[in-house]
XYZ file of C-alpha atoms in Angstrom:
713
model
C -52.861 10.725 43.986
C -53.846 7.152 44.413
C -50.748 4.874 44.821
C -52.299 1.300 45.024
C -51.158 -0.965 43.374
C -53.988 -1.481 40.709
C -54.174 -1.986 37.290
C -54.921 1.467 35.247
C -57.815 1.425 32.755
C -58.126 2.025 29.278
C -58.099 5.910 29.606
C -60.955 7.883 28.215
C -61.367 11.165 26.793
C -60.475 13.934 29.026
C -62.668 16.416 26.744
C -65.819 15.843 25.188
C -64.566 18.410 22.314
C -61.212 16.369 21.180
C -57.956 14.860 22.713
C -57.611 17.270 25.268
C -53.918 19.135 24.588
C -50.731 19.026 26.575
C -51.525 21.841 28.875
C -54.424 20.456 30.046
C -53.466 17.130 31.010
C -50.266 18.638 32.779
C -52.819 20.920 34.422
C -54.428 17.994 35.927
C -51.641 15.829 36.931
C -50.232 18.730 38.862
C -54.050 20.197 40.726
C -54.988 16.200 41.794
C -52.474 13.674 40.288
C -54.427 12.341 38.439
C -52.662 8.873 36.491
C -55.193 8.579 33.690
C -53.708 12.229 33.255
C -49.842 11.368 33.498
C -50.373 7.871 31.673
C -51.912 9.544 28.393
C -49.041 12.241 29.107
C -46.399 9.187 28.876
C -48.433 7.243 26.313
C -48.737 10.242 24.008
C -44.881 11.734 24.209
C -43.278 7.746 24.038
C -42.370 6.791 20.713
C -40.998 10.335 20.330
C -38.342 9.789 24.458
C -37.322 6.393 23.282
C -36.205 7.516 19.660
C -34.045 9.661 21.151
C -32.563 7.726 24.202
C -32.234 4.917 20.895
C -29.671 7.201 18.974
C -27.593 8.288 22.067
C -27.424 4.359 23.397
C -26.282 1.239 21.150
C -27.430 -0.852 24.141
C -31.687 -1.183 23.949
C -31.732 -2.238 27.828
C -29.743 1.186 28.307
C -32.545 3.232 26.516
C -35.312 1.632 27.883
C -33.759 2.905 31.461
C -33.027 6.317 30.107
C -36.264 6.022 28.718
C -38.016 5.542 32.093
C -35.585 7.960 34.020
C -37.241 10.558 31.838
C -40.944 10.344 32.582
C -40.225 9.817 36.356
C -38.255 12.755 36.508
C -41.033 14.886 34.343
C -43.429 12.729 37.414
C -41.437 14.524 40.211
C -41.090 17.699 38.205
C -44.344 17.974 36.419
C -44.247 21.854 38.109
C -40.990 23.252 37.138
C -42.704 22.587 33.663
C -42.897 26.645 32.848
C -45.094 26.270 30.373
C -47.097 23.705 29.759
C -47.491 23.794 25.836
C -43.887 23.174 25.630
C -43.957 19.734 27.372
C -42.604 17.984 24.100
C -39.557 20.224 23.765
C -38.834 19.385 28.307
C -39.449 16.240 27.714
C -36.546 15.920 24.408
C -34.452 17.773 26.754
C -34.786 15.626 29.562
C -34.449 12.664 27.519
C -31.493 13.562 26.456
C -29.548 14.048 28.839
C -30.954 10.753 30.914
C -28.976 9.304 27.605
C -26.628 11.450 27.727
C -25.432 10.598 31.539
C -26.297 6.612 30.767
C -23.380 6.648 27.943
C -21.157 8.566 30.153
C -21.634 6.178 33.340
C -21.407 3.267 30.096
C -17.769 4.598 28.912
C -17.099 5.734 32.864
C -16.962 1.832 33.738
C -15.262 0.795 30.238
C -12.210 2.820 31.360
C -12.252 1.565 34.773
C -12.346 -1.956 33.935
C -11.580 -4.152 31.170
C -14.247 -3.847 28.650
C -16.074 -6.765 27.421
C -17.269 -6.654 23.566
C -20.612 -6.762 24.712
C -20.844 -3.422 26.333
C -19.092 -1.967 23.262
C -21.801 -0.595 20.192
C -22.381 -3.017 17.259
C -20.849 -1.446 14.036
C -23.386 0.280 11.979
C -23.772 -0.071 8.682
C -23.112 3.698 7.998
C -20.606 5.327 10.739
C -21.504 8.546 9.170
C -25.452 8.368 9.491
C -24.657 6.502 12.889
C -21.970 10.394 13.642
C -24.596 12.681 12.508
C -27.658 11.382 14.555
C -25.745 11.540 17.718
C -24.974 15.363 16.071
C -28.452 15.768 14.948
C -29.515 15.504 18.967
C -26.612 17.374 19.805
C -27.438 20.249 17.653
C -31.483 19.989 18.032
C -31.253 20.343 22.185
C -29.519 23.570 21.173
C -32.073 25.417 19.205
C -34.687 28.306 20.885
C -37.115 26.645 22.982
C -40.156 27.518 20.283
C -37.821 26.676 17.244
C -37.152 23.112 19.492
C -41.217 22.522 20.501
C -42.157 22.401 16.770
C -39.196 20.854 15.279
C -39.792 17.909 18.126
C -43.341 17.451 17.648
C -43.922 17.570 13.565
C -40.470 15.753 12.865
C -39.436 13.512 15.408
C -43.496 13.043 17.377
C -44.947 12.906 13.334
C -47.698 15.440 13.938
C -49.156 17.493 11.403
C -48.664 21.579 11.647
C -52.512 21.955 13.303
C -52.056 18.970 15.347
C -48.874 20.511 16.682
C -50.519 23.892 16.178
C -53.450 23.052 18.815
C -51.293 21.178 21.247
C -48.664 24.085 21.630
C -51.658 27.117 21.525
C -51.117 28.727 17.788
C -52.166 28.905 14.624
C -50.673 26.140 11.986
C -48.443 29.042 10.642
C -47.043 30.076 13.005
C -46.161 26.593 13.594
C -44.830 26.353 9.843
C -43.033 28.985 10.654
C -40.721 28.333 13.388
C -40.192 24.659 11.592
C -38.782 25.817 8.742
C -36.551 27.884 10.694
C -35.312 24.910 12.921
C -34.906 23.947 9.889
C -32.773 26.060 8.380
C -30.792 26.180 11.867
C -30.148 22.697 11.395
C -29.360 22.162 7.824
C -26.835 25.233 8.655
C -25.234 24.058 11.554
C -24.517 19.822 10.263
C -23.687 21.387 7.270
C -21.053 23.840 9.031
C -19.561 20.636 11.158
C -19.389 18.707 7.545
C -22.176 16.508 6.781
C -23.517 15.981 3.082
C -27.246 17.642 2.795
C -28.371 13.814 1.044
C -27.292 12.528 4.616
C -29.078 15.243 6.505
C -32.448 14.965 4.560
C -31.872 10.832 5.122
C -31.528 11.256 8.618
C -33.836 13.610 9.317
C -36.423 10.798 7.516
C -35.022 8.054 9.944
C -34.990 9.289 13.201
C -39.369 9.987 11.457
C -39.277 7.065 10.928
C -37.981 4.995 14.046
C -39.795 7.148 16.160
C -43.095 5.413 14.121
C -41.916 1.912 14.516
C -41.435 2.218 18.841
C -45.358 2.608 19.042
C -46.029 -0.848 20.347
C -44.625 0.366 23.950
C -47.433 -1.139 26.309
C -45.106 -3.297 29.085
C -42.823 -0.412 29.118
C -44.948 2.447 29.228
C -47.133 0.464 31.956
C -43.793 -0.313 33.771
C -43.179 3.106 34.270
C -46.170 4.241 35.067
C -46.824 2.030 37.881
C -43.180 2.894 39.441
C -44.056 7.018 38.848
C -46.112 7.291 42.315
C -43.761 5.899 44.089
C -40.830 8.184 42.389
C -42.873 10.858 42.873
C -43.322 10.432 46.704
C -40.006 9.706 47.465
C -41.176 5.909 48.167
C -38.572 2.841 47.955
C -38.235 1.586 43.860
C -39.597 -1.339 43.135
C -35.916 -3.228 41.287
C -37.712 -3.107 38.039
C -37.270 0.384 37.766
C -33.944 0.389 40.793
C -31.732 1.792 37.569
C -34.119 4.570 35.513
C -34.422 5.834 39.603
C -30.941 6.735 40.022
C -30.671 8.296 36.343
C -33.954 10.421 37.468
C -32.041 11.015 40.365
C -28.576 12.673 38.347
C -31.167 14.196 35.899
C -32.711 16.163 38.593
C -29.808 17.053 40.736
C -28.010 18.538 37.363
C -31.404 20.454 37.470
C -31.240 21.712 40.230
C -27.430 22.692 39.872
C -28.945 24.368 36.869
C -31.513 26.300 38.736
C -28.906 27.457 41.102
C -26.571 28.982 38.982
C -29.268 31.159 37.211
C -30.790 31.943 40.445
C -27.784 33.528 41.329
C -27.001 35.560 38.386
C -30.066 37.070 38.789
C -30.036 37.556 41.665
C -26.751 39.492 40.446
C -28.397 40.966 37.936
C -30.545 42.462 40.589
C -28.289 43.607 42.961
C -27.170 45.801 39.551
C -30.733 46.994 38.607
C -30.753 48.516 42.320
C -27.568 50.025 41.986
C -28.506 51.656 39.130
C -32.206 52.679 40.829
C -29.883 54.532 43.684
C -27.576 56.264 40.967
C -29.834 57.560 39.301
C -31.349 60.826 40.929
C -27.762 61.103 40.694
C -27.456 61.853 36.836
C -27.248 65.110 35.305
C -30.244 66.813 34.000
C -28.621 67.278 30.412
C -27.302 63.791 30.314
C -28.932 62.307 27.274
C -31.089 59.395 27.387
C -29.006 56.945 25.731
C -25.114 58.041 27.550
C -24.768 56.057 30.574
C -24.229 58.425 33.620
C -21.196 59.598 34.531
C -19.540 59.076 38.296
C -18.950 61.814 40.534
C -15.491 62.488 41.795
C -14.761 65.349 44.196
C -18.396 67.001 43.316
C -16.909 66.897 39.386
C -18.528 64.581 37.370
C -16.579 62.022 35.480
C -17.161 59.767 32.830
C -16.651 55.646 33.744
C -13.438 53.910 33.103
C -13.377 52.541 29.942
C -13.065 48.921 29.476
C -9.496 47.981 29.278
C -8.658 45.441 26.341
C -5.595 43.535 25.195
C -5.081 43.332 21.346
C -2.950 40.988 18.424
C -1.797 42.042 15.957
C -3.342 38.908 13.235
C -0.142 36.019 12.041
C 0.415 35.007 8.946
C 0.118 31.775 7.535
C -3.362 29.417 7.207
C -4.022 26.538 10.434
C -2.686 23.052 9.853
C -5.851 21.622 8.042
C -7.210 19.312 10.226
C -10.327 16.885 9.828
C -11.785 14.856 12.654
C -14.223 12.310 11.721
C -15.721 8.830 12.904
C -14.670 5.237 11.644
C -13.937 1.847 12.619
C -11.490 -0.644 12.434
C -11.950 -3.396 9.875
C -9.621 -6.446 8.542
C -5.901 -5.748 6.859
C -6.323 -9.318 5.502
C -9.048 -12.024 6.077
C -9.606 -14.800 4.875
C -12.923 -17.400 4.061
C -11.585 -21.021 3.582
C -13.516 -23.700 1.869
C -13.903 -27.373 1.481
C -12.749 -28.384 -2.550
C -13.136 -31.749 -2.144
C -16.218 -33.541 -1.210
C -16.127 -36.136 1.737
C -15.950 -36.275 6.165
C -14.282 -33.916 7.939
C -11.812 -36.595 9.622
C -9.877 -34.155 12.024
C -10.558 -30.694 13.072
C -7.044 -29.229 15.123
C -8.363 -25.993 16.019
C -11.002 -23.993 17.772
C -12.637 -20.003 17.502
C -10.486 -17.423 18.896
C -7.066 -19.435 18.421
C -4.408 -18.269 16.897
C -2.478 -20.175 14.626
C 0.240 -20.045 12.113
C 1.020 -19.937 8.130
C 0.926 -23.400 6.592
C -0.430 -24.743 10.082
C -3.355 -27.611 9.421
C -6.321 -26.555 10.408
C -8.606 -29.845 9.700
C -8.475 -32.986 7.363
C -10.315 -34.176 5.284
C -11.167 -37.835 4.253
C -11.299 -38.638 0.465
C -10.595 -42.457 -0.132
C -11.713 -42.073 -3.763
C -8.665 -39.937 -4.311
C -6.473 -42.832 -2.101
C -7.363 -45.077 -4.964
C -6.978 -42.536 -7.442
C -3.796 -42.419 -6.542
C -2.929 -45.755 -6.080
C -3.933 -46.628 -9.641
C -1.876 -43.358 -11.007
C 0.991 -45.303 -9.167
C 0.071 -48.326 -10.755
C -0.054 -46.863 -14.292
C 3.155 -45.819 -13.941
C 5.068 -49.850 -13.213
C 3.098 -50.801 -16.428
C 4.092 -47.624 -18.437
C 7.575 -49.060 -17.370
C 7.503 -52.539 -18.052
C 6.433 -51.649 -21.530
C 9.262 -48.887 -22.281
C 12.249 -51.544 -20.776
C 10.336 -54.126 -22.894
C 10.682 -51.682 -26.332
C 14.114 -50.586 -25.130
C 15.247 -54.632 -24.608
C 13.336 -54.740 -28.717
C 15.358 -52.244 -30.323
C 18.169 -53.288 -28.634
C 17.962 -56.143 -30.815
C 16.907 -54.914 -33.338
C 19.884 -52.815 -34.218
C 21.919 -56.076 -33.582
C 20.116 -57.450 -36.664
C 20.936 -54.578 -38.625
C 24.488 -55.006 -37.898
C 24.808 -59.018 -38.891
C 22.364 -58.218 -41.988
C 24.850 -55.581 -43.341
C 27.990 -58.347 -42.495
C 25.557 -60.653 -44.873
C 25.598 -57.935 -47.606
C 29.496 -57.713 -47.192
C 29.825 -61.158 -47.851
C 27.526 -61.440 -50.424
C 29.364 -58.559 -52.268
C 33.041 -60.600 -51.649
C 31.509 -63.840 -52.477
C 30.681 -61.732 -56.066
C 34.671 -60.162 -56.120
C 35.628 -64.090 -56.430
C 32.748 -65.399 -59.082
C 33.503 -62.343 -61.382
C 37.003 -63.418 -61.168
C 36.656 -66.893 -61.832
C 34.362 -66.142 -65.117
C 37.079 -63.958 -66.255
C 39.257 -66.625 -65.889
C 37.378 -69.200 -67.750
C 37.158 -66.981 -70.551
C 40.535 -65.816 -71.166
C 41.604 -70.016 -71.145
C 38.527 -70.528 -72.830
C 39.408 -68.172 -75.780
C 42.745 -69.035 -76.095
C 41.735 -72.740 -75.999
C 39.572 -72.460 -78.857
C 42.375 -70.485 -80.619
C 44.565 -73.060 -80.257
C 42.737 -76.726 -80.584
C 40.078 -74.699 -82.383
C 36.039 -74.970 -81.809
C 34.554 -78.271 -80.762
C 37.659 -80.115 -79.737
C 36.910 -81.729 -76.606
C 39.520 -79.211 -74.650
C 36.696 -76.140 -75.914
C 33.832 -78.259 -74.391
C 35.650 -77.813 -71.724
C 36.982 -74.308 -70.930
C 33.773 -73.652 -72.105
C 31.283 -75.723 -69.914
C 33.523 -74.298 -66.904
C 32.793 -70.799 -67.972
C 29.192 -71.633 -68.476
C 29.836 -72.176 -64.826
C 31.733 -69.300 -63.874
C 28.576 -67.202 -65.597
C 25.904 -69.017 -63.318
C 27.957 -68.747 -60.006
C 28.211 -64.963 -61.121
C 24.785 -64.291 -61.823
C 23.953 -66.567 -58.344
C 26.717 -64.158 -56.193
C 24.509 -60.651 -57.314
C 21.548 -62.388 -56.397
C 23.001 -63.249 -52.986
C 23.986 -59.533 -52.609
C 20.594 -58.159 -53.284
C 19.138 -60.365 -51.321
C 20.883 -59.267 -48.529
C 20.808 -55.864 -49.011
C 16.426 -56.329 -48.697
C 17.027 -58.307 -46.004
C 19.179 -54.681 -44.035
C 16.291 -52.486 -45.568
C 13.586 -55.146 -43.871
C 14.843 -54.359 -40.383
C 15.922 -50.950 -40.416
C 11.896 -50.974 -40.727
C 11.769 -52.990 -37.506
C 14.152 -50.886 -35.769
C 11.784 -47.932 -36.661
C 9.165 -49.470 -35.274
C 10.877 -50.412 -32.368
C 11.888 -46.725 -31.744
C 7.852 -45.744 -31.948
C 7.272 -48.264 -29.140
C 9.913 -46.897 -26.660
C 8.639 -43.074 -27.640
C 5.305 -45.091 -26.808
C 5.778 -46.036 -23.523
C 7.720 -42.978 -22.346
C 4.441 -40.880 -23.432
C 2.563 -43.000 -21.221
C 5.041 -43.155 -18.556
C 4.531 -38.816 -18.247
C 1.138 -39.129 -18.497
C 0.797 -41.536 -15.878
C 2.654 -38.889 -13.663
C 0.699 -36.738 -14.502
C -2.194 -38.558 -13.596
C -0.575 -39.341 -9.750
C 0.417 -35.643 -9.705
C -3.054 -34.441 -10.059
C -4.171 -37.129 -7.646
C -1.805 -36.193 -5.408
C -3.027 -32.169 -5.344
C -5.877 -33.632 -5.048
C -5.293 -34.984 -1.845
C -2.900 -32.191 -1.087
C -6.500 -30.122 -0.630
C -7.813 -32.521 2.054
C -5.486 -30.540 4.028
C -6.572 -27.282 5.035
C -4.157 -24.790 6.248
C -3.438 -21.410 7.361
C -2.890 -19.518 4.457
C -1.131 -16.532 6.964
C -0.642 -16.078 10.659
C -4.113 -15.150 11.830
C -6.900 -16.112 14.510
C -9.624 -18.177 13.496
C -12.564 -15.624 13.696
C -15.195 -17.952 12.618
C -15.514 -21.565 13.062
C -18.416 -24.152 11.035
C -17.170 -26.987 10.715
C -17.159 -30.705 13.344
C -15.455 -33.722 13.097
C -17.536 -36.209 11.227
C -19.040 -33.393 8.711
C -19.698 -34.793 5.580
C -18.214 -31.390 3.410
C -18.386 -30.721 -0.255
C -17.307 -27.752 -2.682
C -20.146 -24.802 -2.502
C -20.972 -21.308 -3.690
C -18.584 -18.412 -2.421
C -20.980 -18.005 0.248
C -19.123 -16.609 3.066
C -21.606 -18.727 5.805
C -20.784 -21.721 4.268
C -16.856 -21.325 5.060
C -15.875 -24.248 7.291
C -13.094 -21.221 8.642
C -12.620 -17.876 8.694
C -9.207 -16.136 9.399
C -8.194 -12.813 10.111
C -5.387 -11.116 10.349
C -4.217 -9.660 13.857
C -1.294 -7.581 13.771
C -2.468 -4.874 11.442
C -6.027 -3.651 10.916
C -7.294 -0.773 8.605
C -8.822 1.695 9.923
C -11.622 3.420 7.883
C -13.380 6.967 7.625
C -15.260 9.197 5.155
C -14.195 12.587 4.538
C -16.259 15.275 3.137
C -16.112 16.211 -0.661
C -15.368 19.779 0.853
C -11.636 18.448 2.196
C -10.634 15.782 -0.362
C -8.889 16.997 -2.078
C -6.892 17.687 0.408
C -6.243 14.181 1.633
C -3.614 11.876 0.027
C -1.543 9.155 0.838
C 0.995 10.064 3.065
C -1.267 12.259 5.287
C -0.614 12.982 8.833
C -3.156 10.495 10.821
C -4.279 9.734 14.727
C -6.467 7.370 15.490
C -8.162 6.908 19.474
C -10.521 4.334 20.115
C -13.197 4.856 22.953
C -12.861 1.650 24.108
C -8.729 2.185 24.836
C -8.641 5.112 26.465
C -4.892 7.186 26.133
C -4.337 5.393 23.028
C -2.631 7.162 20.036
C -1.608 5.844 17.065
C -0.023 8.141 15.350
C -0.115 6.222 11.346
C -0.536 8.027 7.653
C -3.059 7.786 5.623
C -2.931 4.481 3.521
C -5.384 4.584 0.597
C -8.404 6.839 -0.624
C -10.846 5.902 -2.380
C -10.469 8.646 -4.829
C -14.830 8.661 -6.082
C -17.230 10.532 -4.123
C -19.764 7.823 -2.540
C -23.274 8.754 -2.172
C -23.192 10.292 0.693
C -21.262 12.701 -0.503
C -18.158 11.536 1.229
C -15.039 9.531 0.180
C -13.397 6.375 1.672
C -9.778 7.151 3.564
C -7.840 3.736 5.191
C -5.464 4.133 7.535
C -3.156 1.354 8.178
C -2.938 0.922 12.649
C -1.447 -1.775 14.659
C -3.605 -3.890 16.287
C -1.241 -6.385 18.828
C 0.409 -4.009 20.361
C -3.086 -2.002 21.363
C -5.241 -5.120 21.085
C -6.852 -3.538 18.610
C -9.789 -5.569 16.591
C -11.683 -5.345 13.721
C -15.389 -3.842 14.366
C -14.041 -1.059 16.920
C -15.381 2.581 16.846
C -12.901 5.331 17.099
C -12.147 8.732 15.122
C -9.291 9.870 13.385
C -7.933 13.266 13.217
C -5.955 14.105 9.349
C -3.519 16.914 9.006
C -3.695 17.529 5.412
C -1.967 20.171 4.334
C -1.729 23.846 5.653
C -4.254 26.560 4.560
C -3.798 29.270 2.418
C -0.174 31.158 3.028
C -1.895 34.602 2.313
C -4.690 33.652 5.148
C -4.722 35.169 8.721
C -4.420 33.635 12.352
C -6.255 35.174 15.790
C -6.961 33.933 18.405
C -9.873 31.835 18.851
C -11.193 33.512 21.726
C -11.162 36.810 19.378
C -14.600 35.653 18.052
C -17.412 36.746 18.706
C -21.180 36.139 17.260
C -22.382 39.795 16.931
C -25.605 40.803 16.668
C -28.190 38.515 15.268
C -28.280 40.747 11.656
C -24.735 39.751 11.418
C -23.898 38.765 7.409
C -24.766 35.124 7.099
C -21.804 33.045 7.612
C -19.680 35.366 8.882
C -18.003 35.707 12.466
C -17.317 39.321 14.635
C -13.995 40.284 15.965
C -13.087 43.546 17.516
C -10.371 45.903 16.045
C -8.893 48.597 17.594
C -8.784 52.070 15.936
C -7.921 55.351 17.291
C -8.806 54.683 20.818
C -12.284 52.815 20.018
C -12.964 48.689 19.455
C -15.009 48.927 15.803
C -17.026 45.220 15.707
C -15.621 44.319 12.366
C -16.659 41.133 10.329
C -14.611 38.147 9.121
C -15.131 34.803 7.174
C -13.911 32.286 9.473
C -11.890 29.034 7.124
C -11.084 26.669 10.175
C -9.852 26.980 13.137
C -8.133 24.709 15.927
C -8.326 24.536 20.018
C -5.650 27.923 20.170
C -6.340 29.879 16.624
C -9.026 31.218 14.218
C -8.018 31.489 10.407
C -9.618 34.146 8.528
C -10.024 34.078 4.989
C -11.409 38.005 4.538
C -12.341 40.962 6.493
C -9.157 41.905 8.307
C -5.221 42.701 6.909
C -2.138 42.074 8.980
C -1.663 45.543 10.437
C -5.045 45.732 12.106
C -5.274 44.914 15.998
C -7.673 42.294 16.886
C -8.773 42.777 20.503
C -8.060 39.091 22.353
C -11.177 39.018 24.614
C -13.983 41.102 23.540
C -16.346 39.011 25.914
C -17.033 42.785 28.108
C -17.922 44.666 24.865
C -21.720 43.556 25.122
C -21.508 43.034 21.097
C -21.754 47.192 20.644
C -21.084 48.126 17.027
C -18.600 50.379 18.636
C -16.719 50.363 21.704
C -14.498 53.096 23.596
C -11.674 51.050 24.934
C -7.760 51.127 26.818
C -5.627 48.749 25.641
C -3.545 46.690 28.400
C -0.005 47.383 28.420
C 2.210 45.757 28.698
C 3.377 44.376 32.626
C 7.349 46.629 32.983
C 10.290 43.498 33.228
C 11.434 42.751 36.162
């Protein structure tokens, strides 16, 4: 292989009949060290490999390192690819191993050191989709090789059935059937793990789109191809690829260890086979071909000992219904603080990350117009008070004038009474004089004159009374007018007080205070900034205040568990960035409605201050959603066996002991935990179940012996 520092040329076609298949390129690279062939392989599978790494790793730099490591492993271990036509599946498995190794290293470093926020994955808009992407790669890695290759080529690399068939050397129909089987297995396994079918389709489409979106990888590919020759020959690696080389070495060590284990197993099986060959001549000619050979003891043939098994009876009652779901922390209380008046920020008393108390002054706005309005309202109050005092004085004077007028009326009434008495007296005298002296005498004339004078005085007194009464009425009218003026003055004072309160309220809004205890998590304010009331846009808030003593952990349960998720159910919350911290709480709120992803929102309030839990952190919650049915049965987890491939869909197998034989029985499993499995149907409480059937080799019926309990000591 030429290891010179030359720049690799653009790759020509290696075949005149069309693009070369992976088998041809890999053979040329292994036999002649053809760098052009290697570069073509890298460019062909780069989008798929990088998409796998990015789904597993949140940090793009980590994903790039895992990407380079995968192709460095190919450069050194190309000859170990058993079948060149399945290179896509081989690369997928290597890329997944490299990415998982980087993620494990990252988590291990975060465990032994204080993890900064930059080392943690950023929140995603849909934690369920993120979790499904992680689980998807796990399940794809578990697929049989031929199914995994078809899925990788068609679903992750976006190739047609014809293109994939040409690369792996089989007809398009075979590719289609393998792809269909791979999709069915993935859909079945992912649905069994609680993911909605609609979300599965969405994430599969997103995976294909993400692979297509990372096609522009020229710089990364060039760096990888340039470093591959040196890594393949174990020469010193450039600094640019030092970390990918370390990752690749770790992956290769894992591959070698796995290969050694496989060889050891094959060696053991070979010894057993050789033993069977030497034992075959000793078999009886009458033995049926399908019967196991009988051992000879003392010249007589004896059947081999039956396997010894331990059996238990199923336990009644269902398991605790446990649901484990990913989620993230959100603020329990958060407020965006805006300017409600126009002005200039006179002072800002806090910075980003400061802890504040309720009522603490965060900032103050200088608003001189509001100060003038307050002063004007104060002056209006003083003027209104002066008018009130004047009106009240006039009211007092009006009341005094009325009293005087009433006294005058009484005086005139007294004068009228005197005039009436004088008139009566002179009429009597006049009548007596006329009677004695006769009319026309001088005495009669004098008496008549006095009588006329008395009558005139009486009339004058009567007129004076009426005049005095009219004066009283006028003064009463003035009193009413004065009372109205007093009322108006009081109303003016009240209006002026309201104006003053309004001005003071506006001035209070110039002071931005903390509505509750918390931390300033966003700041867009500096002293001297001009602010004004705006729309409630979070990006324009002066401050964002977040409560930090408690947070809400938000998760979502699948539709199958909605009926069991109730407020008050037990919840245990853990965070990857806080190893060893287990927070025991209860479900605080449920969303009730099923969202488009087939899940229901569930919230758990957890203490944050004592555990340093911050909004945005990812974690996992284990919900205990009651017990299973009372008529269900429980058996040890180890009793479950896969059984033959022809078993009924959706069922598992257990061995039931009866009459000296263990018979494979299909059961329906509802749920399980680390120790037990809940059986919905297929068993009775009187059955005896084999605890560990691994030695029975998945046969439908096996003669066994039951282990006897050890005698008490």
